[in-house]
Amino acid sequence: MGTSEEDYYHKKQPNQSQATNNRKHKLQMLIVVVFTNLVTLYIFAGPSLNKVKSFSGYTTQLTSSSSSFPLLVSNSLSQELNTTREQLVASQSLIAELNEKLNSSNLLVQALLVELARKNNEGSSSTGQVWEYFIEQTGNIEVKLAVGPHKLPLGKAPTTGSDDVYPTVGAGCLRLQEELAQYLTYDIGGECPVDDVFAQRLMLKGCEPLPRRRCRPKSPVGYKEPTPVPDSLWSTPPDSSIIWDPYTCKSYQCLIDRKKMPGIYDCKDCFDLEGREKSRWLYDNGALDYGIDQVLAMKPPGTIRIGLDIGGGSGTFAARMRERNVTIITSSMNFDGPFNSFIASRGLIPIHVSVSHRLPFFENTLDIVHSMHVLSNWIPDTMLEFILYDIYRVLRPGGLFWLDHFFCIGHQLNGTYIPIIDRIGFNKLRWNVGMKLDRGADKNEWYFSALLEKPMT
């Protein structure tokens, strides 16, 4: 979508030095020469080669039939034959000349590639120049201010070796020029557009993190102070705590009743805190369902203190851990529901990042990482392997990775997922596999749950 990244690399900025401009002109002349030679080869070689083939066939036919050729040949036929032979000789000479030009063109192309490689080594394809070209293309001044470089007021920073600072913006935004320009079109200092769905779609396309904006989000009308902890952990917040514009439902009661409605919704019954959420992770059936207390008992008391729940829905896993003095950050997306706002209303910590996002934690820091259903076979294998290595990265030695109800097809279990997990290097503390039967055994659908440990050494 838009210009490729290589095109950005080669785009020049107006403030380059004269030497850089001269090199640019030389490269342009070089490209023109190469293009001209190739066009010449195309124009003359094709017709000439065809003539060679036809003339060759013609002379061969004449030779093969010479035994029956009449003794008396007309002068006009002899002249035509002589002319044909002369044209053949001329065509052969032309082909030899074109071959020489082609060899010269090849040398020029090689020289061009060497020059381009040298320019790349000089840093002409830096990320900064790519963004500067992108900013120029959008024509949106707010894009320039939001994602462009800013001069440090105190000069060159020893930590970066530069006097420029770039806001952190997802590289996927480079492919989404029009969408990013739309996202950054608003009244500066005014109220932000209610474009949550559009912004989240940008994130899911790889434009993550999104750039900051200089506007104020819309506030709910009649907002009230939240319910104090611990009552908030199991209380449905008032409707006045939410901006409902982006969602199909316009009240929490609608979200609670959605479990009775036809259709597919993300985490369909997650907002009903008196339903299945109330009993999640309280009981361990010795199979796919692990209990929180049984998992915590695998480690010395008090050593599981902080962690992450990937794709944690409405935050119930974090609520159960909070009751056990464990702080869990819950990542969640707002798929037609205010999941992040609901998690926060429970007195828990939401983080609005997709599963594609690198985990925003330093290495060897978390005691536990949990994920239920989100990590499954819908994720491409290579991407999943990157995610699992990232989880391994942020866990401390001895930290736990609780992979909860990973869905797959039967042949994928031994053929794909067990080898991937083995490559990461976790120790297996628990491992359970069970068939998913709600759609019939013939579907060959399976779940597996695992409690994995990052080795101490």
Short mmCIF file of C-alpha atoms in Angstrom, two decimals:
data_model
loop_
_atom_site.label_atom_id
_atom_site.label_comp_id
_atom_site.label_asym_id
_atom_site.label_seq_id
_atom_site.Cartn_x
_atom_site.Cartn_y
_atom_site.Cartn_z
CA MET A 1 0.00 0.00 0.00
CA GLY A 2 1.72 3.20 -1.08
CA THR A 3 5.42 3.45 -1.90
CA SER A 4 7.69 0.59 -0.84
CA GLU A 5 10.25 1.00 1.90
CA GLU A 6 13.12 0.78 -0.60
CA ASP A 7 11.67 3.80 -2.37
CA TYR A 8 11.71 5.69 0.91
CA TYR A 9 15.36 4.76 1.38
CA HIS A 10 16.36 6.29 -1.95
CA LYS A 11 14.25 9.45 -1.60
CA LYS A 12 16.44 12.51 -1.02
CA GLN A 13 15.80 15.28 1.46
CA PRO A 14 15.96 18.98 0.41
CA ASN A 15 18.75 19.84 2.84
CA GLN A 16 21.36 17.34 1.60
CA SER A 17 24.88 18.48 0.78
CA GLN A 18 26.07 19.40 -2.73
CA ALA A 19 28.17 16.23 -2.86
CA THR A 20 25.09 14.13 -2.26
CA ASN A 21 23.23 15.98 -5.04
CA ASN A 22 26.11 15.36 -7.45
CA ARG A 23 26.06 11.68 -6.62
CA LYS A 24 22.31 11.65 -7.22
CA HIS A 25 22.79 13.23 -10.69
CA LYS A 26 25.49 10.69 -11.55
CA LEU A 27 23.20 7.86 -10.57
CA GLN A 28 20.40 9.31 -12.67
CA MET A 29 22.71 9.53 -15.70
CA LEU A 30 23.84 5.97 -15.08
CA ILE A 31 20.25 4.75 -14.96
CA VAL A 32 19.45 6.62 -18.20
CA VAL A 33 22.42 4.99 -19.96
CA VAL A 34 21.41 1.53 -18.78
CA PHE A 35 17.80 2.08 -19.79
CA THR A 36 18.79 3.39 -23.24
CA ASN A 37 21.01 0.42 -23.95
CA LEU A 38 18.37 -2.06 -22.87
CA VAL A 39 15.75 -0.36 -25.07
CA THR A 40 18.15 -0.44 -28.01
CA LEU A 41 18.74 -4.12 -27.47
CA TYR A 42 15.00 -4.77 -27.37
CA ILE A 43 14.26 -2.74 -30.52
CA PHE A 44 16.99 -4.11 -32.74
CA ALA A 45 17.75 -7.57 -31.44
CA GLY A 46 14.23 -8.98 -31.76
CA PRO A 47 13.57 -8.14 -35.42
CA SER A 48 17.15 -8.90 -36.41
CA LEU A 49 17.10 -12.30 -34.81
CA ASN A 50 13.86 -13.09 -36.58
CA LYS A 51 15.45 -12.09 -39.85
CA VAL A 52 18.42 -14.29 -39.14
CA LYS A 53 16.18 -17.26 -38.53
CA SER A 54 14.11 -16.66 -41.69
CA PHE A 55 17.17 -16.02 -43.84
CA SER A 56 18.91 -19.08 -42.48
CA GLY A 57 15.90 -21.24 -43.19
CA TYR A 58 15.62 -19.77 -46.64
CA THR A 59 19.25 -20.48 -47.57
CA THR A 60 19.00 -23.96 -46.11
CA GLN A 61 15.95 -24.64 -48.25
CA LEU A 62 17.81 -23.41 -51.31
CA THR A 63 20.79 -25.63 -50.54
CA SER A 64 18.71 -28.74 -49.92
CA SER A 65 16.86 -28.29 -53.18
CA SER A 66 19.89 -27.42 -55.26
CA SER A 67 19.85 -30.79 -57.02
CA SER A 68 16.53 -29.97 -58.58
CA PHE A 69 17.17 -26.31 -59.10
CA PRO A 70 16.82 -25.30 -62.74
CA LEU A 71 20.03 -24.85 -64.62
CA LEU A 72 18.92 -21.47 -65.83
CA VAL A 73 18.33 -19.06 -62.96
CA SER A 74 16.86 -15.69 -63.71
CA ASN A 75 18.96 -12.63 -62.98
CA SER A 76 16.32 -11.24 -60.62
CA LEU A 77 16.34 -14.36 -58.44
CA SER A 78 20.14 -14.30 -58.27
CA GLN A 79 20.12 -10.68 -57.23
CA GLU A 80 17.54 -11.38 -54.54
CA LEU A 81 19.66 -14.21 -53.19
CA ASN A 82 22.77 -12.02 -53.13
CA THR A 83 20.81 -9.27 -51.34
CA THR A 84 19.58 -11.78 -48.79
CA ARG A 85 23.11 -12.98 -48.10
CA GLU A 86 24.30 -9.42 -47.65
CA GLN A 87 21.47 -8.74 -45.20
CA LEU A 88 22.41 -11.88 -43.30
CA VAL A 89 26.02 -10.74 -42.98
CA ALA A 90 24.86 -7.28 -41.88
CA SER A 91 22.50 -8.80 -39.30
CA GLN A 92 25.29 -10.92 -37.87
CA SER A 93 27.46 -7.85 -37.52
CA LEU A 94 24.59 -6.01 -35.82
CA ILE A 95 24.12 -8.88 -33.36
CA ALA A 96 27.81 -8.81 -32.48
CA GLU A 97 27.59 -5.06 -31.89
CA LEU A 98 24.49 -5.45 -29.71
CA ASN A 99 26.23 -8.16 -27.66
CA GLU A 100 29.04 -5.73 -26.95
CA LYS A 101 26.53 -3.09 -25.86
CA LEU A 102 24.78 -5.63 -23.67
CA ASN A 103 28.06 -6.50 -21.96
CA SER A 104 28.68 -2.81 -21.40
CA SER A 105 25.18 -2.44 -19.95
CA ASN A 106 25.83 -5.32 -17.58
CA LEU A 107 28.99 -3.61 -16.35
CA LEU A 108 27.05 -0.39 -15.83
CA VAL A 109 24.35 -2.21 -13.86
CA GLN A 110 27.01 -3.81 -11.67
CA ALA A 111 28.56 -0.40 -11.07
CA LEU A 112 25.15 0.98 -10.18
CA LEU A 113 24.54 -1.78 -7.66
CA VAL A 114 27.97 -1.22 -6.09
CA GLU A 115 27.22 2.50 -5.78
CA LEU A 116 23.83 1.86 -4.21
CA ALA A 117 25.35 -0.60 -1.74
CA ARG A 118 28.00 1.96 -0.82
CA LYS A 119 25.34 4.62 -0.26
CA ASN A 120 23.39 2.24 1.98
CA ASN A 121 26.52 1.62 4.02
CA GLU A 122 26.88 5.36 4.44
CA GLY A 123 23.49 5.38 6.15
CA SER A 124 21.41 6.97 3.40
CA SER A 125 18.61 4.43 4.11
CA SER A 126 18.25 5.27 7.77
CA THR A 127 14.89 4.94 9.47
CA GLY A 128 14.93 8.67 10.01
CA GLN A 129 15.00 9.42 6.29
CA VAL A 130 12.27 6.85 5.65
CA TRP A 131 10.01 8.63 8.13
CA GLU A 132 10.91 12.04 6.73
CA TYR A 133 9.87 10.90 3.26
CA PHE A 134 6.69 9.41 4.66
CA ILE A 135 5.88 12.68 6.40
CA GLU A 136 6.46 14.58 3.16
CA GLN A 137 4.13 12.27 1.27
CA THR A 138 1.21 12.65 3.67
CA GLY A 139 1.20 16.42 3.50
CA ASN A 140 -0.23 16.53 7.05
CA ILE A 141 1.60 18.87 9.40
CA GLU A 142 0.35 16.97 12.45
CA VAL A 143 1.87 13.78 11.06
CA LYS A 144 5.18 15.62 10.84
CA LEU A 145 4.95 16.79 14.43
CA ALA A 146 3.66 13.49 15.80
CA VAL A 147 6.14 11.11 14.17
CA GLY A 148 8.92 13.34 12.88
CA PRO A 149 12.24 14.11 14.56
CA HIS A 150 12.57 16.82 17.20
CA LYS A 151 15.79 18.56 18.15
CA LEU A 152 16.92 18.00 21.71
CA PRO A 153 17.08 21.38 23.50
CA LEU A 154 20.35 20.44 25.24
CA GLY A 155 22.04 19.16 22.09
CA LYS A 156 23.52 15.74 21.37
CA ALA A 157 22.55 13.08 23.92
CA PRO A 158 25.35 10.72 25.03
CA THR A 159 22.85 7.85 25.38
CA THR A 160 21.85 7.95 21.70
CA GLY A 161 24.73 9.77 20.03
CA SER A 162 22.24 12.07 18.30
CA ASP A 163 20.68 15.48 18.79
CA ASP A 164 17.39 14.22 17.32
CA VAL A 165 14.65 12.30 19.09
CA TYR A 166 11.97 10.30 17.28
CA PRO A 167 8.62 9.43 18.87
CA THR A 168 8.02 5.68 19.01
CA VAL A 169 5.63 4.67 16.24
CA GLY A 170 4.97 1.24 14.75
CA ALA A 171 6.82 0.52 11.49
CA GLY A 172 3.56 -0.79 10.02
CA CYS A 173 2.36 2.81 9.89
CA LEU A 174 4.63 3.30 6.86
CA ARG A 175 2.22 1.19 4.81
CA LEU A 176 -0.81 3.15 5.96
CA GLN A 177 -0.21 6.73 4.86
CA GLU A 178 -3.81 7.74 4.27
CA GLU A 179 -5.10 6.00 7.40
CA LEU A 180 -2.44 7.53 9.62
CA ALA A 181 -3.09 10.97 8.18
CA GLN A 182 -6.80 10.45 8.93
CA TYR A 183 -6.00 9.38 12.50
CA LEU A 184 -3.93 12.54 12.98
CA THR A 185 -6.59 14.88 11.58
CA TYR A 186 -8.39 16.61 14.46
CA ASP A 187 -8.77 19.94 16.25
CA ILE A 188 -5.56 20.52 18.15
CA GLY A 189 -6.36 21.15 21.80
CA GLY A 190 -9.98 20.13 21.26
CA GLU A 191 -11.90 16.89 21.68
CA CYS A 192 -10.49 13.80 19.98
CA PRO A 193 -12.68 12.02 17.44
CA VAL A 194 -14.41 8.94 18.84
CA ASP A 195 -12.52 6.65 16.47
CA ASP A 196 -11.64 3.74 18.76
CA VAL A 197 -12.59 1.11 16.19
CA PHE A 198 -10.57 2.80 13.45
CA ALA A 199 -7.56 3.24 15.75
CA GLN A 200 -7.66 -0.39 16.86
CA ARG A 201 -7.84 -1.51 13.24
CA LEU A 202 -4.64 0.46 12.59
CA MET A 203 -3.00 -1.35 15.48
CA LEU A 204 -4.04 -4.75 14.15
CA LYS A 205 -2.54 -3.83 10.77
CA GLY A 206 0.84 -3.30 12.41
CA CYS A 207 0.65 0.44 13.15
CA GLU A 208 1.40 -0.22 16.81
CA PRO A 209 2.12 1.73 18.87
CA LEU A 210 0.05 4.54 17.44
CA PRO A 211 1.49 8.06 17.57
CA ARG A 212 0.39 10.43 20.31
CA ARG A 213 -2.27 13.04 19.59
CA ARG A 214 -2.76 16.58 20.91
CA CYS A 215 -6.44 16.31 21.75
CA ARG A 216 -8.62 15.29 24.69
CA PRO A 217 -10.66 12.08 24.66
CA LYS A 218 -14.37 12.42 25.15
CA SER A 219 -15.40 12.01 28.81
CA PRO A 220 -18.50 10.08 29.93
CA VAL A 221 -21.44 12.19 31.02
CA GLY A 222 -22.32 11.79 34.70
CA TYR A 223 -19.13 9.93 35.59
CA LYS A 224 -19.02 8.68 39.20
CA GLU A 225 -16.17 7.64 41.46
CA PRO A 226 -15.30 3.94 41.06
CA THR A 227 -16.23 1.26 43.56
CA PRO A 228 -13.43 0.74 46.13
CA VAL A 229 -11.31 -2.44 46.16
CA PRO A 230 -11.99 -5.27 46.97
CA ASP A 231 -15.70 -4.84 46.20
CA SER A 232 -14.83 -3.56 42.73
CA LEU A 233 -13.33 -6.92 41.76
CA TRP A 234 -16.80 -8.46 41.42
CA SER A 235 -19.01 -5.43 40.80
CA THR A 236 -20.47 -4.31 37.49
CA PRO A 237 -19.63 -0.63 37.07
CA PRO A 238 -22.28 1.98 36.24
CA ASP A 239 -23.03 2.67 32.59
CA SER A 240 -21.91 6.26 33.09
CA SER A 241 -18.29 5.08 33.33
CA ILE A 242 -18.11 4.30 29.59
CA ILE A 243 -18.21 6.08 26.24
CA TRP A 244 -20.52 3.68 24.40
CA ASP A 245 -20.29 5.23 20.92
CA PRO A 246 -17.91 2.61 19.42
CA TYR A 247 -19.89 -0.44 20.58
CA THR A 248 -23.03 -2.25 19.49
CA CYS A 249 -24.26 -2.50 23.08
CA LYS A 250 -25.00 0.75 24.89
CA SER A 251 -25.12 -0.63 28.44
CA TYR A 252 -23.48 -3.28 30.62
CA GLN A 253 -26.75 -5.12 30.89
CA CYS A 254 -26.74 -5.54 27.12
CA LEU A 255 -23.21 -6.98 27.35
CA ILE A 256 -24.27 -9.37 30.12
CA ASP A 257 -27.28 -10.55 28.10
CA ARG A 258 -25.18 -11.05 24.97
CA LYS A 259 -24.39 -14.62 26.03
CA LYS A 260 -28.02 -15.47 25.22
CA MET A 261 -27.92 -13.88 21.76
CA PRO A 262 -27.09 -15.67 18.52
CA GLY A 263 -23.87 -14.82 16.78
CA ILE A 264 -20.19 -14.90 17.58
CA TYR A 265 -18.71 -12.35 19.95
CA ASP A 266 -15.30 -12.14 21.52
CA CYS A 267 -15.46 -13.47 25.09
CA LYS A 268 -19.23 -13.66 24.84
CA ASP A 269 -20.01 -14.12 28.54
CA CYS A 270 -17.02 -12.31 30.05
CA PHE A 271 -19.04 -9.37 31.37
CA ASP A 272 -21.37 -11.59 33.43
CA LEU A 273 -19.50 -11.69 36.74
CA GLU A 274 -22.19 -13.89 38.27
CA GLY A 275 -21.88 -16.56 35.58
CA ARG A 276 -18.89 -18.68 34.56
CA GLU A 277 -16.47 -15.91 35.49
CA LYS A 278 -17.31 -16.47 39.13
CA SER A 279 -15.83 -19.99 39.19
CA ARG A 280 -12.97 -19.73 36.72
CA TRP A 281 -9.62 -21.12 37.95
CA LEU A 282 -11.00 -22.02 41.39
CA TYR A 283 -11.00 -25.77 40.78
CA ASP A 284 -8.41 -28.16 39.39
CA ASN A 285 -9.87 -31.20 37.64
CA GLY A 286 -6.50 -32.85 37.08
CA ALA A 287 -6.96 -32.46 33.32
CA LEU A 288 -7.22 -29.32 31.18
CA ASP A 289 -8.58 -27.08 33.95
CA TYR A 290 -5.83 -25.96 36.34
CA GLY A 291 -6.62 -24.23 39.62
CA ILE A 292 -4.81 -21.06 40.64
CA ASP A 293 -4.00 -22.38 44.10
CA GLN A 294 -2.53 -25.58 42.65
CA VAL A 295 -0.38 -23.60 40.24
CA LEU A 296 0.88 -21.22 42.92
CA ALA A 297 1.72 -24.23 45.10
CA MET A 298 4.31 -25.30 42.52
CA LYS A 299 6.55 -22.50 43.81
CA PRO A 300 7.66 -21.40 47.28
CA PRO A 301 5.01 -19.24 49.01
CA GLY A 302 5.16 -15.56 48.07
CA THR A 303 7.55 -15.98 45.14
CA ILE A 304 4.84 -15.47 42.50
CA ARG A 305 4.25 -11.74 42.87
CA ILE A 306 3.86 -10.07 39.46
CA GLY A 307 2.84 -11.24 36.03
CA LEU A 308 0.94 -10.82 32.77
CA ASP A 309 -2.29 -12.28 31.39
CA ILE A 310 -2.20 -12.21 27.56
CA GLY A 311 -5.65 -11.62 26.07
CA GLY A 312 -7.27 -11.66 29.48
CA GLY A 313 -10.82 -10.74 28.41
CA SER A 314 -12.54 -8.86 31.24
CA GLY A 315 -9.73 -9.38 33.79
CA THR A 316 -11.06 -12.25 35.91
CA PHE A 317 -7.70 -14.05 36.05
CA ALA A 318 -6.10 -10.87 37.40
CA ALA A 319 -8.95 -10.50 39.91
CA ARG A 320 -8.38 -14.02 41.25
CA MET A 321 -4.65 -13.36 41.51
CA ARG A 322 -5.29 -10.02 43.23
CA GLU A 323 -7.18 -11.91 45.93
CA ARG A 324 -3.92 -13.84 46.48
CA ASN A 325 -1.72 -10.72 46.60
CA VAL A 326 -0.37 -11.25 43.07
CA THR A 327 -0.37 -8.26 40.69
CA ILE A 328 -1.31 -9.16 37.13
CA ILE A 329 -1.36 -6.81 34.14
CA THR A 330 -4.03 -7.82 31.62
CA SER A 331 -3.60 -7.23 27.90
CA SER A 332 -6.89 -6.99 26.04
CA MET A 333 -8.38 -5.59 22.85
CA ASN A 334 -11.77 -3.88 22.63
CA PHE A 335 -13.55 -6.14 20.16
CA ASP A 336 -17.06 -4.63 20.21
CA GLY A 337 -16.90 -4.23 23.96
CA PRO A 338 -15.17 -1.94 26.50
CA PHE A 339 -12.83 -4.63 27.83
CA ASN A 340 -10.03 -2.29 28.90
CA SER A 341 -12.40 0.09 30.66
CA PHE A 342 -14.13 -2.82 32.41
CA ILE A 343 -10.82 -4.22 33.65
CA ALA A 344 -9.85 -0.81 35.03
CA SER A 345 -13.24 -0.41 36.73
CA ARG A 346 -12.50 -3.62 38.66
CA GLY A 347 -9.39 -1.98 40.14
CA LEU A 348 -7.04 -3.93 37.86
CA ILE A 349 -4.42 -2.87 35.31
CA PRO A 350 -5.31 -3.14 31.61
CA ILE A 351 -2.88 -2.69 28.74
CA HIS A 352 -4.25 -2.12 25.25
CA VAL A 353 -1.79 -4.03 23.05
CA SER A 354 -2.31 -6.74 20.47
CA VAL A 355 -0.79 -10.19 20.55
CA SER A 356 1.59 -9.04 17.80
CA HIS A 357 3.15 -6.41 20.05
CA ARG A 358 6.53 -7.11 21.66
CA LEU A 359 5.90 -7.51 25.37
CA PRO A 360 6.67 -4.14 27.01
CA PHE A 361 8.69 -5.62 29.87
CA PHE A 362 12.38 -6.01 30.48
CA GLU A 363 13.91 -9.47 30.35
CA ASN A 364 13.95 -11.77 33.40
CA THR A 365 11.39 -9.71 35.34
CA LEU A 366 7.99 -11.46 35.54
CA ASP A 367 7.09 -14.34 37.84
CA ILE A 368 4.21 -15.68 35.75
CA VAL A 369 2.64 -15.30 32.29
CA HIS A 370 -0.80 -16.75 31.59
CA SER A 371 -2.82 -17.00 28.37
CA MET A 372 -6.14 -18.72 27.76
CA HIS A 373 -7.51 -19.39 24.25
CA VAL A 374 -5.77 -16.36 22.66
CA LEU A 375 -2.59 -18.28 21.83
CA SER A 376 -3.93 -20.96 19.49
CA ASN A 377 -3.59 -22.28 15.97
CA TRP A 378 -5.03 -19.12 14.36
CA ILE A 379 -1.57 -17.57 14.80
CA PRO A 380 0.96 -18.36 12.03
CA ASP A 381 3.56 -20.86 13.26
CA THR A 382 6.59 -18.59 12.88
CA MET A 383 4.83 -15.68 14.57
CA LEU A 384 3.78 -17.98 17.42
CA GLU A 385 7.39 -19.06 17.91
CA PHE A 386 8.46 -15.41 18.19
CA ILE A 387 5.71 -14.84 20.78
CA LEU A 388 6.78 -17.83 22.87
CA TYR A 389 10.41 -16.73 22.81
CA ASP A 390 9.25 -13.26 23.92
CA ILE A 391 7.39 -14.82 26.85
CA TYR A 392 10.53 -16.78 27.73
CA ARG A 393 12.47 -13.49 27.57
CA VAL A 394 10.35 -11.60 30.11
CA LEU A 395 10.03 -14.47 32.59
CA ARG A 396 12.60 -14.59 35.36
CA PRO A 397 14.53 -17.84 35.87
CA GLY A 398 12.10 -20.21 37.55
CA GLY A 399 9.14 -18.18 36.26
CA LEU A 400 5.97 -19.95 35.13
CA PHE A 401 4.22 -19.90 31.77
CA TRP A 402 0.63 -21.15 32.09
CA LEU A 403 -0.64 -22.04 28.63
CA ASP A 404 -4.36 -22.53 29.17
CA HIS A 405 -6.57 -24.41 26.65
CA PHE A 406 -4.46 -24.06 23.50
CA PHE A 407 -6.68 -25.07 20.56
CA CYS A 408 -5.41 -27.07 17.58
CA ILE A 409 -6.26 -29.85 15.12
CA GLY A 410 -5.05 -33.34 15.99
CA HIS A 411 -2.15 -33.60 13.54
CA GLN A 412 -0.84 -30.16 14.59
CA LEU A 413 -0.19 -31.19 18.17
CA ASN A 414 2.74 -33.55 17.58
CA GLY A 415 3.66 -32.22 14.17
CA THR A 416 3.85 -28.50 14.96
CA TYR A 417 3.26 -27.28 18.50
CA ILE A 418 5.14 -29.75 20.66
CA PRO A 419 8.31 -29.26 18.55
CA ILE A 420 7.95 -25.46 18.79
CA ILE A 421 7.54 -25.55 22.58
CA ASP A 422 10.48 -27.96 22.90
CA ARG A 423 12.68 -25.57 20.92
CA ILE A 424 11.96 -22.69 23.30
CA GLY A 425 13.54 -24.55 26.20
CA PHE A 426 10.85 -24.62 28.91
CA ASN A 427 10.68 -27.33 31.54
CA LYS A 428 7.31 -29.13 31.55
CA LEU A 429 5.77 -29.18 35.03
CA ARG A 430 2.30 -30.20 33.84
CA TRP A 431 0.98 -31.25 30.43
CA ASN A 432 -2.59 -32.30 29.66
CA VAL A 433 -4.34 -33.00 26.36
CA GLY A 434 -8.06 -33.46 25.74
CA MET A 435 -10.37 -33.67 22.74
CA LYS A 436 -12.79 -30.81 22.09
CA LEU A 437 -16.12 -32.59 21.57
CA ASP A 438 -18.74 -29.83 21.32
CA ARG A 439 -18.67 -29.96 17.50
CA GLY A 440 -18.21 -33.72 17.27
CA ALA A 441 -15.26 -36.11 17.50
CA ASP A 442 -14.99 -36.26 13.70
CA LYS A 443 -13.62 -32.69 13.69
CA ASN A 444 -10.46 -33.98 15.42
CA GLU A 445 -10.22 -30.78 17.47
CA TRP A 446 -8.05 -30.74 20.58
CA TYR A 447 -7.04 -28.61 23.54
CA PHE A 448 -3.86 -28.85 25.53
CA SER A 449 -2.96 -27.07 28.75
CA ALA A 450 0.58 -26.79 30.06
CA LEU A 451 2.43 -25.40 33.02
CA LEU A 452 5.94 -24.58 31.84
CA GLU A 453 8.93 -23.29 33.75
CA LYS A 454 11.86 -21.19 32.60
CA PRO A 455 15.01 -23.04 33.74
CA MET A 456 16.93 -21.57 36.65
CA THR A 457 20.20 -21.77 34.71
#
